[in-house]
Coordinates of C-alpha atoms and ligand atoms in Angstrom, one line a residue:
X1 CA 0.0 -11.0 -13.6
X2 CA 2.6 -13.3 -11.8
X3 CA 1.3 -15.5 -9.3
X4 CA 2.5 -17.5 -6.5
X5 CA 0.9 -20.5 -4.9
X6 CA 0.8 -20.8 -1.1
X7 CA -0.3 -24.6 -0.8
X8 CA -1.4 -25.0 3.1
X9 CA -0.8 -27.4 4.9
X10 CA -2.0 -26.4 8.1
X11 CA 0.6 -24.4 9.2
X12 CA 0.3 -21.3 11.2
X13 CA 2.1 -19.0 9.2
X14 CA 0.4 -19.2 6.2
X15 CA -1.5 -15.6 5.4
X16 CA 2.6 -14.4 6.7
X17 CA 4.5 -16.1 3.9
X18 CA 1.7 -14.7 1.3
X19 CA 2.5 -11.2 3.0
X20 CA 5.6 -11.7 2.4
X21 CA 5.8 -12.1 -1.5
X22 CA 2.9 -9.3 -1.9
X23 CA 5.6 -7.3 0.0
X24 CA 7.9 -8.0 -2.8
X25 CA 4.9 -6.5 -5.2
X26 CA 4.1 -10.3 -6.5
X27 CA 0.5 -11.6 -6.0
X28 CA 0.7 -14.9 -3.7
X29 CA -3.0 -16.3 -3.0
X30 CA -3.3 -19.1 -0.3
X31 CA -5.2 -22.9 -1.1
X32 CA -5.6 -25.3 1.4
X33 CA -3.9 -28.5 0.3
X34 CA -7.4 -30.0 -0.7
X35 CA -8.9 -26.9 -2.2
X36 CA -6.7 -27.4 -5.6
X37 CA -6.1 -29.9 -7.8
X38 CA -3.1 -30.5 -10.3
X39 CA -5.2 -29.6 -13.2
X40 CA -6.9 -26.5 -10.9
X41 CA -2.6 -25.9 -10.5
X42 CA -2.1 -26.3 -14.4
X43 CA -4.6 -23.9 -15.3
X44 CA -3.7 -21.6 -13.1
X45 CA -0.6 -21.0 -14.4
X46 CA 1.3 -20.2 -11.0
X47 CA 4.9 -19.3 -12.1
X48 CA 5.5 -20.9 -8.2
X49 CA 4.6 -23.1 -5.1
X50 CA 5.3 -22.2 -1.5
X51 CA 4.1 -25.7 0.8
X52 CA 3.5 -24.5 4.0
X53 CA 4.7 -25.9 7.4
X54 CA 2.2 -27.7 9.4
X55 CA 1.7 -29.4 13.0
X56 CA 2.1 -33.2 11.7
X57 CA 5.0 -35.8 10.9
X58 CA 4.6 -37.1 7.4
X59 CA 4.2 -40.9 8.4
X60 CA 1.7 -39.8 10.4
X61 CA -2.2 -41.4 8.4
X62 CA -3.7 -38.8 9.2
X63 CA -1.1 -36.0 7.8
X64 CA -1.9 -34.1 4.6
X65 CA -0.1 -35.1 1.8
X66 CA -0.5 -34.1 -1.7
X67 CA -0.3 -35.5 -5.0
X68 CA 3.9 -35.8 -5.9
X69 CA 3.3 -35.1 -9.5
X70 CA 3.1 -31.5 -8.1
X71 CA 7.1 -31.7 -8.1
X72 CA 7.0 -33.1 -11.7
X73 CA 5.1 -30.0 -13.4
X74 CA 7.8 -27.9 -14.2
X75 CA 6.5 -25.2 -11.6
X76 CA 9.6 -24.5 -9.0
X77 CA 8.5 -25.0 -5.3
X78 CA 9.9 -24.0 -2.0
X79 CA 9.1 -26.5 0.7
X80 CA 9.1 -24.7 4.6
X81 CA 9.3 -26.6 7.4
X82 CA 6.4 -29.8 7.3
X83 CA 6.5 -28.8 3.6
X84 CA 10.3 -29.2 3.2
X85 CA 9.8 -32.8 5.2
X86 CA 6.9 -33.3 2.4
X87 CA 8.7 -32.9 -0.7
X88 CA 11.8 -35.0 1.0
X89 CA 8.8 -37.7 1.5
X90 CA 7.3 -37.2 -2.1
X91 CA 11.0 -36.9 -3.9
X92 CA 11.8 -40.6 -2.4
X93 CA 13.9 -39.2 0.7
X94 CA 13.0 -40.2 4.4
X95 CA 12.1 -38.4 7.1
X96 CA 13.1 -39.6 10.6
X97 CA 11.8 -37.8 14.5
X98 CA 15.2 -36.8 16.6
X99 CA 13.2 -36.6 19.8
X100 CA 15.8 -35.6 21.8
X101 CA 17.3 -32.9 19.5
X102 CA 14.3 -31.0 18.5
X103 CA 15.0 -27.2 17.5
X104 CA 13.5 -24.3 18.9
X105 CA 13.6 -20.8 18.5
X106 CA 16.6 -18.6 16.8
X107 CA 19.3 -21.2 15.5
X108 CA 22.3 -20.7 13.8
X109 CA 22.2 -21.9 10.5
X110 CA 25.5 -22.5 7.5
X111 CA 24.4 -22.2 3.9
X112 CA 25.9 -23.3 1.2
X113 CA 26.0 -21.2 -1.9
X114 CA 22.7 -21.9 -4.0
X115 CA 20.0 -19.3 -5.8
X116 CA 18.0 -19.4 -2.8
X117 CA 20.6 -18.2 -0.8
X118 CA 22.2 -16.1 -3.0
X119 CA 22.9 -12.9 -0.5
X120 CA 22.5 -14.7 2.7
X121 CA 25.9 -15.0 4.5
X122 CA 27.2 -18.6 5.2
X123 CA 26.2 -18.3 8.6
X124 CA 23.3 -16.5 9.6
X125 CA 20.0 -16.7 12.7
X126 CA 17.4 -18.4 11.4
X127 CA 14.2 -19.2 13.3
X128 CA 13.4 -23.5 13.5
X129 CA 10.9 -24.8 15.0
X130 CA 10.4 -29.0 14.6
X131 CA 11.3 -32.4 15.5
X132 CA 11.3 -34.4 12.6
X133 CA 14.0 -33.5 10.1
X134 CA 15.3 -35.4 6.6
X135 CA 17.9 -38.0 7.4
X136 CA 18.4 -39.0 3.4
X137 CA 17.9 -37.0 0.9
X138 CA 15.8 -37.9 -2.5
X139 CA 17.6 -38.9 -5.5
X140 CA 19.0 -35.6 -7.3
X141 CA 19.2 -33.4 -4.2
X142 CA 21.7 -31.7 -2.5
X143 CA 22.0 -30.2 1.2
X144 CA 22.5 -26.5 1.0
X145 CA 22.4 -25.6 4.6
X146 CA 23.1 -27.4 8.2
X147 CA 22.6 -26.5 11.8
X148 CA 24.4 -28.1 14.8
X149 CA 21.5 -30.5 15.5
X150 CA 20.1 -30.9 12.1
X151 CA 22.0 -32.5 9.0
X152 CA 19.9 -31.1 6.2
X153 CA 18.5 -27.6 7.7
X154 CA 17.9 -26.7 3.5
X155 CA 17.9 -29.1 0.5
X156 CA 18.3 -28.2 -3.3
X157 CA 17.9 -29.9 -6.7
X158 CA 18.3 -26.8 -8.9
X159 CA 17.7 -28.7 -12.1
X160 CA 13.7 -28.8 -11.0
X161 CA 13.7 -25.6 -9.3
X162 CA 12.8 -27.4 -5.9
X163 CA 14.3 -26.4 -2.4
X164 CA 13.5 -27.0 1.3
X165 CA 14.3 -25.2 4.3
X166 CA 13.7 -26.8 7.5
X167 CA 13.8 -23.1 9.2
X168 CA 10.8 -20.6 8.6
X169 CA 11.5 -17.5 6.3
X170 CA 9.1 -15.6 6.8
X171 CA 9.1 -14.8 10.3
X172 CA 11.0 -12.0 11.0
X173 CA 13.6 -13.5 13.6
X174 CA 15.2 -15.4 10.8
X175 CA 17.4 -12.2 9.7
X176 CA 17.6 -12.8 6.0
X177 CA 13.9 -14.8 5.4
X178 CA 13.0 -11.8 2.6
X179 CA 15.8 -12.1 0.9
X180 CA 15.3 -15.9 1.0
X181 CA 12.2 -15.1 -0.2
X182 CA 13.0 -12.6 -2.7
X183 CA 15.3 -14.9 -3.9
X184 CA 12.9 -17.6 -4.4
X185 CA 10.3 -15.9 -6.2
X186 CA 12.6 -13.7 -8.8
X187 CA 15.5 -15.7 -9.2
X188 CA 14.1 -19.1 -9.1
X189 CA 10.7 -18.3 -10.5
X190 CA 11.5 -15.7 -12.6
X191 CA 8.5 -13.3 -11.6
X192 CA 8.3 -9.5 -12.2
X193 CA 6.9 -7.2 -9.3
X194 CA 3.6 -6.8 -11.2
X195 CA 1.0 -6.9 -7.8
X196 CA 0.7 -3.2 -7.2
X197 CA -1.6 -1.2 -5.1
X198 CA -2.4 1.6 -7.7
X199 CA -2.7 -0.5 -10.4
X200 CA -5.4 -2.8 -8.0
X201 CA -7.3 0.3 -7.2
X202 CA -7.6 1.8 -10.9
X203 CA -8.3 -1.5 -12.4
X204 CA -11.4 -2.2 -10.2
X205 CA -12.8 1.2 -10.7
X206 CA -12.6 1.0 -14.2
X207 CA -14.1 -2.8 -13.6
X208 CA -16.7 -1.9 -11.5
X209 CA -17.6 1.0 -14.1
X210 CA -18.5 -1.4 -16.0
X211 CA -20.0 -4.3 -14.6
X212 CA -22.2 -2.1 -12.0
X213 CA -22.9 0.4 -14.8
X214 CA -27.0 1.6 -14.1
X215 CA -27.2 -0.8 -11.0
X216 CA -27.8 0.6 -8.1
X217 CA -25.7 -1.0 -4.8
X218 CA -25.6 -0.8 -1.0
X219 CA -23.4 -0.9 1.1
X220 CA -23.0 -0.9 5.1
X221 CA -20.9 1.2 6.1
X222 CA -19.3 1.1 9.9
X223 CA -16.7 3.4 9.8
X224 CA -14.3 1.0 10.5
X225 CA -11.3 0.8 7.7
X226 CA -12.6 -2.0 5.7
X227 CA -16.0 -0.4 4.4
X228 CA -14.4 2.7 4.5
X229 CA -12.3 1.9 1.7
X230 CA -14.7 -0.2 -0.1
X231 CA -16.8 2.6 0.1
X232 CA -14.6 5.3 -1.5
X233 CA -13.4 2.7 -4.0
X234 CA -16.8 1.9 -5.2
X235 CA -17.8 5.9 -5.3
X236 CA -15.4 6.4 -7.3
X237 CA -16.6 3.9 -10.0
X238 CA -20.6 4.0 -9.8
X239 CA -20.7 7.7 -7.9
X240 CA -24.2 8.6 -6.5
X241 CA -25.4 4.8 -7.8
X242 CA -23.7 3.6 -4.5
X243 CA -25.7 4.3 -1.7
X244 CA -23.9 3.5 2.1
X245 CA -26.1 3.2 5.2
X246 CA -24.4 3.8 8.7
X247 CA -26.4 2.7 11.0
X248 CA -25.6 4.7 14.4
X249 CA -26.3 2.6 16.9
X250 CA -26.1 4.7 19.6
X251 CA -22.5 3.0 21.0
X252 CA -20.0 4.8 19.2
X253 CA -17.2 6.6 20.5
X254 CA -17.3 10.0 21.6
X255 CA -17.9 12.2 18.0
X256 CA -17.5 8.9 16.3
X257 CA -20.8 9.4 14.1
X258 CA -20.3 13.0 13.1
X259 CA -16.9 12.3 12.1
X260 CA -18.0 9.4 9.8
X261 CA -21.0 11.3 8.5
X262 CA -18.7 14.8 7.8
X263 CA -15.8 12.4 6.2
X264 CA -17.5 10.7 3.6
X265 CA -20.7 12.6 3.0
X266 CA -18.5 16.0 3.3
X267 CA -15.2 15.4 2.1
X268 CA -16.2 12.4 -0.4
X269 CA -19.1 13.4 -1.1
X270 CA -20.8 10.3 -1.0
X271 CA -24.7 9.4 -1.3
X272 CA -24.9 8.6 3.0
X273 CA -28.0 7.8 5.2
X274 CA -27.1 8.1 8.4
X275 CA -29.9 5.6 10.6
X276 CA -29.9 7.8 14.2
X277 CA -31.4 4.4 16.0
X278 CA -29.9 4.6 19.3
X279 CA -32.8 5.1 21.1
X280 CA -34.1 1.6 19.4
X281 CA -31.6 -0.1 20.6
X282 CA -31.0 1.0 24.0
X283 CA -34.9 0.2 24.4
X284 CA -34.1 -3.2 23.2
X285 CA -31.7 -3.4 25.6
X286 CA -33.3 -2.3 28.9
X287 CA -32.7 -5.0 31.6
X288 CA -30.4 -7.3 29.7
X289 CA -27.3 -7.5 31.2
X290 CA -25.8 -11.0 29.7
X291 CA -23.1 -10.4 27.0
X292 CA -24.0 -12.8 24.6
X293 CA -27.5 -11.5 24.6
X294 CA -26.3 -8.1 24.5
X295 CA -24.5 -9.1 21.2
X296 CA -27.1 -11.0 19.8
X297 CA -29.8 -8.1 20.7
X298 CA -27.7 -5.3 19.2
X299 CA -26.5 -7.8 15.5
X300 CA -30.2 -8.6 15.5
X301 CA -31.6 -5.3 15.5
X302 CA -29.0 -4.0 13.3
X303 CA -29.9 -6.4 10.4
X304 CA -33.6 -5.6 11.0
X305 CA -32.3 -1.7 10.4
X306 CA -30.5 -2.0 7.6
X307 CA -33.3 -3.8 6.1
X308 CA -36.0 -1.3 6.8
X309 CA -33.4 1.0 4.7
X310 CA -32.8 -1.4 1.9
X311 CA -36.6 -1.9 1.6
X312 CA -37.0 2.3 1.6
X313 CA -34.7 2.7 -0.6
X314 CA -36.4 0.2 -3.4
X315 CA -34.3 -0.1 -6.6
X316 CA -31.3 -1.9 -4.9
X317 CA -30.1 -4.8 -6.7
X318 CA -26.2 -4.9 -5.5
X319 CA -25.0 -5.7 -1.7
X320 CA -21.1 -4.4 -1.4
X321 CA -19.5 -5.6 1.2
X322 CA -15.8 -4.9 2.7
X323 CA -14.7 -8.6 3.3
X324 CA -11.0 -8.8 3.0
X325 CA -9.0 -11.9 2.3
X326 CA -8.2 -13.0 5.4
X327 CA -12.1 -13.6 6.2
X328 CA -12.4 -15.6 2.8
X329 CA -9.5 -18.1 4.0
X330 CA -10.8 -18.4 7.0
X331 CA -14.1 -19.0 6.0
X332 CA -12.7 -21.8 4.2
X333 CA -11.3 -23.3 6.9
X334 CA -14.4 -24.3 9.4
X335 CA -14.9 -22.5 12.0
X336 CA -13.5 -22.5 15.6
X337 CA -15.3 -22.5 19.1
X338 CA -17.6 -19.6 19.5
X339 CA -15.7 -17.4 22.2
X340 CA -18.1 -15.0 21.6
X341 CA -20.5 -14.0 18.7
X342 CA -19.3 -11.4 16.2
X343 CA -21.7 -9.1 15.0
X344 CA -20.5 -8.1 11.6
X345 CA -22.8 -7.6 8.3
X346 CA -22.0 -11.5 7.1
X347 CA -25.3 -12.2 7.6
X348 CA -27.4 -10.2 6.0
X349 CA -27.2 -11.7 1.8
X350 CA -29.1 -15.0 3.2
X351 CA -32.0 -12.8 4.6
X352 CA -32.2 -10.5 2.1
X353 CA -32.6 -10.9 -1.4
X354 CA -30.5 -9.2 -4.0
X355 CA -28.7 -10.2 -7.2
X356 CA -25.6 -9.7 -6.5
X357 CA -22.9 -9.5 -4.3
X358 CA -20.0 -7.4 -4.9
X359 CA -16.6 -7.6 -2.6
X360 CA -13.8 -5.1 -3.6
X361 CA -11.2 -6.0 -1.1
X362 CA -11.8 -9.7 -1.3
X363 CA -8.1 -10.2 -2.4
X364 CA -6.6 -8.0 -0.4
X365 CA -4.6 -8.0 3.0
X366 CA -4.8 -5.0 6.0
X367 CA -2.1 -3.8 4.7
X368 CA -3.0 -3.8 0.9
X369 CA -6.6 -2.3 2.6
X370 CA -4.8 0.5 4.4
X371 CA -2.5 1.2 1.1
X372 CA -5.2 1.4 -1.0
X373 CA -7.4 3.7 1.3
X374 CA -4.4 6.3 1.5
X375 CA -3.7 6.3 -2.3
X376 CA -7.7 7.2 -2.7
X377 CA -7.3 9.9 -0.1
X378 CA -8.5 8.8 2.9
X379 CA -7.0 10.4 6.4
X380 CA -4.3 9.0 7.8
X381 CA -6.0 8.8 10.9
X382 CA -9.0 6.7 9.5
X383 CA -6.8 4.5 7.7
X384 CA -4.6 3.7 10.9
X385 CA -7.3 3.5 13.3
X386 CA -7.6 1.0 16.1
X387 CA -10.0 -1.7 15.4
X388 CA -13.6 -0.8 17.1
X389 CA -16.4 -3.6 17.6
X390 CA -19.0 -3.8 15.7
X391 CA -21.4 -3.8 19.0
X392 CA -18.9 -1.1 19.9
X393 CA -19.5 0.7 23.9
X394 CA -21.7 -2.0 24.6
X395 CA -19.3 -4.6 24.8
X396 CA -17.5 -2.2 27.0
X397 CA -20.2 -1.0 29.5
X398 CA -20.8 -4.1 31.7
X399 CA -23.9 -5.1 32.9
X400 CA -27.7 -3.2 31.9
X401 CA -26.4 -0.8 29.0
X402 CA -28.1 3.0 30.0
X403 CA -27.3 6.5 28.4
X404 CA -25.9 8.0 31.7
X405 CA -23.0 4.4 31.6
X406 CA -22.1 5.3 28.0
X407 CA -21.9 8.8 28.9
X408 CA -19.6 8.9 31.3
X409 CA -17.9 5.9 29.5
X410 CA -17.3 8.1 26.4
X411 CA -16.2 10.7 27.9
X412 CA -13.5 8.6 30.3
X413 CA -12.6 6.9 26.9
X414 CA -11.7 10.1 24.8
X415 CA -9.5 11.4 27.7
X416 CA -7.5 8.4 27.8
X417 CA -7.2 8.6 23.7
X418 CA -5.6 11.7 24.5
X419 CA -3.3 11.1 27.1
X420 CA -1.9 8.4 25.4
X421 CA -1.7 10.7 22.1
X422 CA -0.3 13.7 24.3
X423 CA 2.6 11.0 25.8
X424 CA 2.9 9.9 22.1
X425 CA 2.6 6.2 22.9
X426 CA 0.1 5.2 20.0
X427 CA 2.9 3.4 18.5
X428 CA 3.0 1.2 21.6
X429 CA -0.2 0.2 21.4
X430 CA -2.5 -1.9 18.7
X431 CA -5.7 -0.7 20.7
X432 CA -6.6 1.1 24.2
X433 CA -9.9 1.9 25.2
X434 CA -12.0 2.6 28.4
X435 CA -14.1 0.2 29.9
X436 CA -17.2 0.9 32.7
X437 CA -18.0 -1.7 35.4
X438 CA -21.1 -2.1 38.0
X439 CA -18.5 -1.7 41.1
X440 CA -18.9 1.6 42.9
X441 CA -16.2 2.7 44.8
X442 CA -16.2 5.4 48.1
X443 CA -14.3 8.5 47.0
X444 CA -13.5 12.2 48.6
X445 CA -13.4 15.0 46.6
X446 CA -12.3 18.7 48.9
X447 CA -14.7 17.9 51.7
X448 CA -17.1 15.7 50.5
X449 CA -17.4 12.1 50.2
X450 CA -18.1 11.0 46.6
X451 CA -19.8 7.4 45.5
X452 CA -19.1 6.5 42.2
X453 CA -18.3 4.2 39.4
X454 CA -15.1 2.4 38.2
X455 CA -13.3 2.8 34.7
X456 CA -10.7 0.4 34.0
X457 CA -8.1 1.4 31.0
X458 CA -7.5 -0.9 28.9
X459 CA -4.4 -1.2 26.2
X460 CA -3.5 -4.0 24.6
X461 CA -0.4 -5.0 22.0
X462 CA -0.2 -7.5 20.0
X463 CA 0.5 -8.6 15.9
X464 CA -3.2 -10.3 15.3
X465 CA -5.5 -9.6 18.0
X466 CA -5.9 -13.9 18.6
X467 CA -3.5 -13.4 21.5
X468 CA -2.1 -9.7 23.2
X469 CA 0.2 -8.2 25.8
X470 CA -1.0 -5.6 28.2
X471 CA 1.0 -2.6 26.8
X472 CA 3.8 -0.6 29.8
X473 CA 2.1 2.6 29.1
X474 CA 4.7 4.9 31.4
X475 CA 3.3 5.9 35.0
X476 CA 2.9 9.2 33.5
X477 CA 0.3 8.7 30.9
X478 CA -1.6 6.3 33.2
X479 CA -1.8 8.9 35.9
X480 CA -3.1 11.9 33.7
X481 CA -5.8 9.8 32.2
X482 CA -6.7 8.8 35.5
X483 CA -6.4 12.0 37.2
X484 CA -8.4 14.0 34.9
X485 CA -11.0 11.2 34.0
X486 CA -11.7 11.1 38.4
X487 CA -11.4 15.3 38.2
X488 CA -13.4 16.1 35.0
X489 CA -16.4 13.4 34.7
X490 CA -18.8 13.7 37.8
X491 CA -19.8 9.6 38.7
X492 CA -16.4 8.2 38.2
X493 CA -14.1 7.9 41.5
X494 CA -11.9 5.7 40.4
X495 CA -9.9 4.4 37.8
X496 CA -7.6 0.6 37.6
X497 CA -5.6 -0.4 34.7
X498 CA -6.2 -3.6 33.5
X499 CA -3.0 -6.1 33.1
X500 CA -4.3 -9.0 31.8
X501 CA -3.3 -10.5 29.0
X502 CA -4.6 -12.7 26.0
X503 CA -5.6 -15.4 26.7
X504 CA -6.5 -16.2 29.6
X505 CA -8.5 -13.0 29.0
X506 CA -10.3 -11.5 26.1
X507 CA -8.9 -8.0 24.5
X508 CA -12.8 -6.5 25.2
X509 CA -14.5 -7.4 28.5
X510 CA -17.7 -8.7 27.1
Ligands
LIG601 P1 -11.5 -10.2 21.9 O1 -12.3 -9.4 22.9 O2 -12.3 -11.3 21.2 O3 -11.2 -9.1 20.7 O4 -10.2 -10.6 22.4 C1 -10.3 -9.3 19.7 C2 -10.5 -8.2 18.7 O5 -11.8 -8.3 18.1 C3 -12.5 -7.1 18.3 N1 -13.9 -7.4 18.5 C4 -14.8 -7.3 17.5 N2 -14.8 -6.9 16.3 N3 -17.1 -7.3 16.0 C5 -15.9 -6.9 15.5 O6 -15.8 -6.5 14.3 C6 -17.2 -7.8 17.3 O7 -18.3 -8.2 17.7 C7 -16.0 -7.8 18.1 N4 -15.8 -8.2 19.4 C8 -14.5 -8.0 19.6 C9 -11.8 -6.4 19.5 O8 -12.1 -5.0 19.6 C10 -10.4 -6.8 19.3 O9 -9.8 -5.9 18.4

């Protein structure tokens, strides 16, 4: 299989420009500059290098740099941004800072005719984003594009199969970055589309066949889209030997369980133990009202759970687990300030002691995830879904969680799921959900005064879920939720629509 190199150097765009060559049906996999060495590059046998952008200046000491025999190894590359700046730097160029004419934002760039640009018109939007640029070019090099402000907005020496664009590709507002792209890897690299989804999923059943054969595995299953796929993806290669446990916690959505539980145990067919543990955990819940202890309560008790099942089920030697590769990069990275603590299942291997670990979707993208989980025949609907914490109503029921709060919460939160399906605005919106507060409002209802609590509606869009836009749901879909929640659930007398968006606030509200 072809394979492209995404070398990063700390740029923000990195798991996009991998995207982007997938897209074109060639396997790109992302290294942070000092994850790899030449030799790790040698053997490798990458048929090309994409260098990333990246916040610094390359005089800067403390900039990453890499080693320049990378340029000599025969292997085209395609410098972006800082990593166009970089191979200037390595190639014997220099870089200069034009302070005062800094791009930003959608440019107007002239190419000149070149294989990376073969396609593009000579003058085209691109998107640029920098201050430093290359004032001279490296021995051998040509300039194959320029902007008003910047003299060398792309750089070529064919010969070596190495260009630079100052502009970013692979965001969409520079109109012809795929074909730029595209253009790189089959034309310079000479790759073949050979990274396709049906060809992933067959090949890892038949793997799995074989290296799980008579091994017995488990796997946590949420309902959520990633172990949801890795879950039908590893029945179909081991069959009754895989054995999910979905632990219902109690805080699902409205049906939420008995959809999961009729999906995969009816429809798949798969060996499922549903855990009915709600009552446990509200228990452990009583009086707490802190989020972070709220989260910590519910991730705790969930491990402790899952290992009562484990222990049960006795013969287990395998954990499965749906991590997909934007967790293993990041993991790689360090981690950031806790905002607040995740509860997913990372946790559990170190407690718990099995030989193995198996990870199905470890090289995949969402995308490549929800590709894969339609071509094995999962619904539409589960494949699309909205993201759902793992802690799931609890993060949404503020204050001291009690049955009678996620009660009414579930029920206010499936009318506005259909309100917005009825106004057919799920295509504005990356997630909307109902929230319940401690604020009790005075209400009339015919004659009679009414006491009750507040929902808020929340909907949020956004491309990654690190920052989000409230979504302009029309008046009209906002006032039948909120009519019929206030008219249909008995507690509720009022409902507010919550336009904050990310940051300064969070997408949940605990
Ligand atoms: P926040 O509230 O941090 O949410 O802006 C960003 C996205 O993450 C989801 N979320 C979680 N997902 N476990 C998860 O798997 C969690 O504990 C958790 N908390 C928040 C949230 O729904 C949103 O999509």
């Amino acid at each position: 299989m072809d394979k492209i190199l995404v070398l990063d150097f700390g740029g923000q765009y990195d798991q996009l420009i991998a995207r982007r060559v997938r897209a074109e049906s060639v396997y790109a996999e992302i290294k942070n500059f000092d994850q790899i060495t030449i030799d790790g590059i040698k053997a490798a046998g990458y048929k090309g290098i994409i260098f990333t952008g990246g916040p610094n200046s390359v005089y800067d000491p403390a900039s990453p740099h890499y080693d320049p025999e990378i340029l000599n190894l025969g292997i085209p590359v395609l410098g972006i941004c800082y990593g166009h700046q970089l191979m200037a730097y390595m190639a014997g160029g220099t870089i200069a800072s034009a302070e005062n004419a800094s791009e930003y934002g959608k440019t107007t760039v002239f190419a000149d005719e070149c294989p990376l640009f073969d396609g593009v018109p000579r003058e085209s939007i691109c998107w640029m984003s920098h201050t430093d640029y290359v004032r001279e070019l490296p021995a051998g090099f040509r300039t194959t594009a320029v902007s008003a402000s910047c003299s060398c907005a792309a750089m070529a020496n064919e010969v070596r199969g190495l260009y630079g664009v100052q502009f970013h590709p692979e965001v969409t507002h520079t109109a012809y970055g795929t074909k730029i792209i595209s253009n790189f890897v089959f034309k310079v690299c000479g790759c073949e589309r050979n990274w396709k989804m049906d060809d992933f999923a067959e090949k890892s059943i038949a793997d799995f066949r074989e290296s799980l054969a008579g091994k017995k595995v488990l796997l946590a299953l949420s309902g959520g889209v990633d172990s949801s796929v890795a879950a039908v993806l590893l029945n179909k290669a081991i069959g009754q030997n895989l054995v999910c446990v979905f632990v219902d916690h109690g805080m699902l959505r409205k049906n939420e369980g008995d959809y999961v539980e009729s999906l995969f145990k009816g429809k798949f067919g798969i060996n499922l133990i549903r855990v009915n543990a709600g009552e446990r955990f509200l228990g452990k819940l009583k009086g707490v009202t802190e989020p972070e202890k709220k989260r910590k309560i519910i991730g705790e008790e969930f491990i402790r759970v899952f290992e009562e099942e484990a222990r049960k089920l006795g013969d287990v030697t395998v954990l499965a687990q749906g991590t997909i590769y934007p967790d293993v990069i990041e993991s790689g990275k360090g981690k950031s300030a806790t905002i607040k603590s995740h509860h997913n299942v990372g946790g559990l291997p170190e407690r718990m002691s099995f030989e193995s670990i198996v990870e199905p979707l470890r090289l995949l993208f969402k995308d490549e995830v929800r590709k894969i989980g339609l071509e094995l025949g999962l619904p539409a609907e589960m494949v699309f879904r909205q993201p759902f914490p793992g802690p799931g109503l609890a993060v949404r029921c503020l204050g001291e969680i009690t049955e009678e709060k996620l009660s009414l919460l579930r029920e206010a939160d499936a009318i506005f799921r259909e309100e917005v399906a009825r106004g057919k605005c799920e295509g504005m919106a990356n997630q909307y959900f109902a929230a319940i507060t401690e604020t009790r409002s005075v209400g009339v209802m015919g004659d009679f005064r009414t006491y009750g609590r507040t929902i808020v509606l929340r909907s949020v869009t956004t491309d990654d879920f690190m920052t989000a836009e409230w979504t302009r749901l029309p008046y009209e879909v906002l006032e039948a939720a909120s009519s019929r929640i206030v008219n249909e659930i008995k507690g509720i007398t009022r409902v507010v629509y919550d336009i904050t968006s990310k940051p300064p606030a969070t997408v949940e509200w605990e």
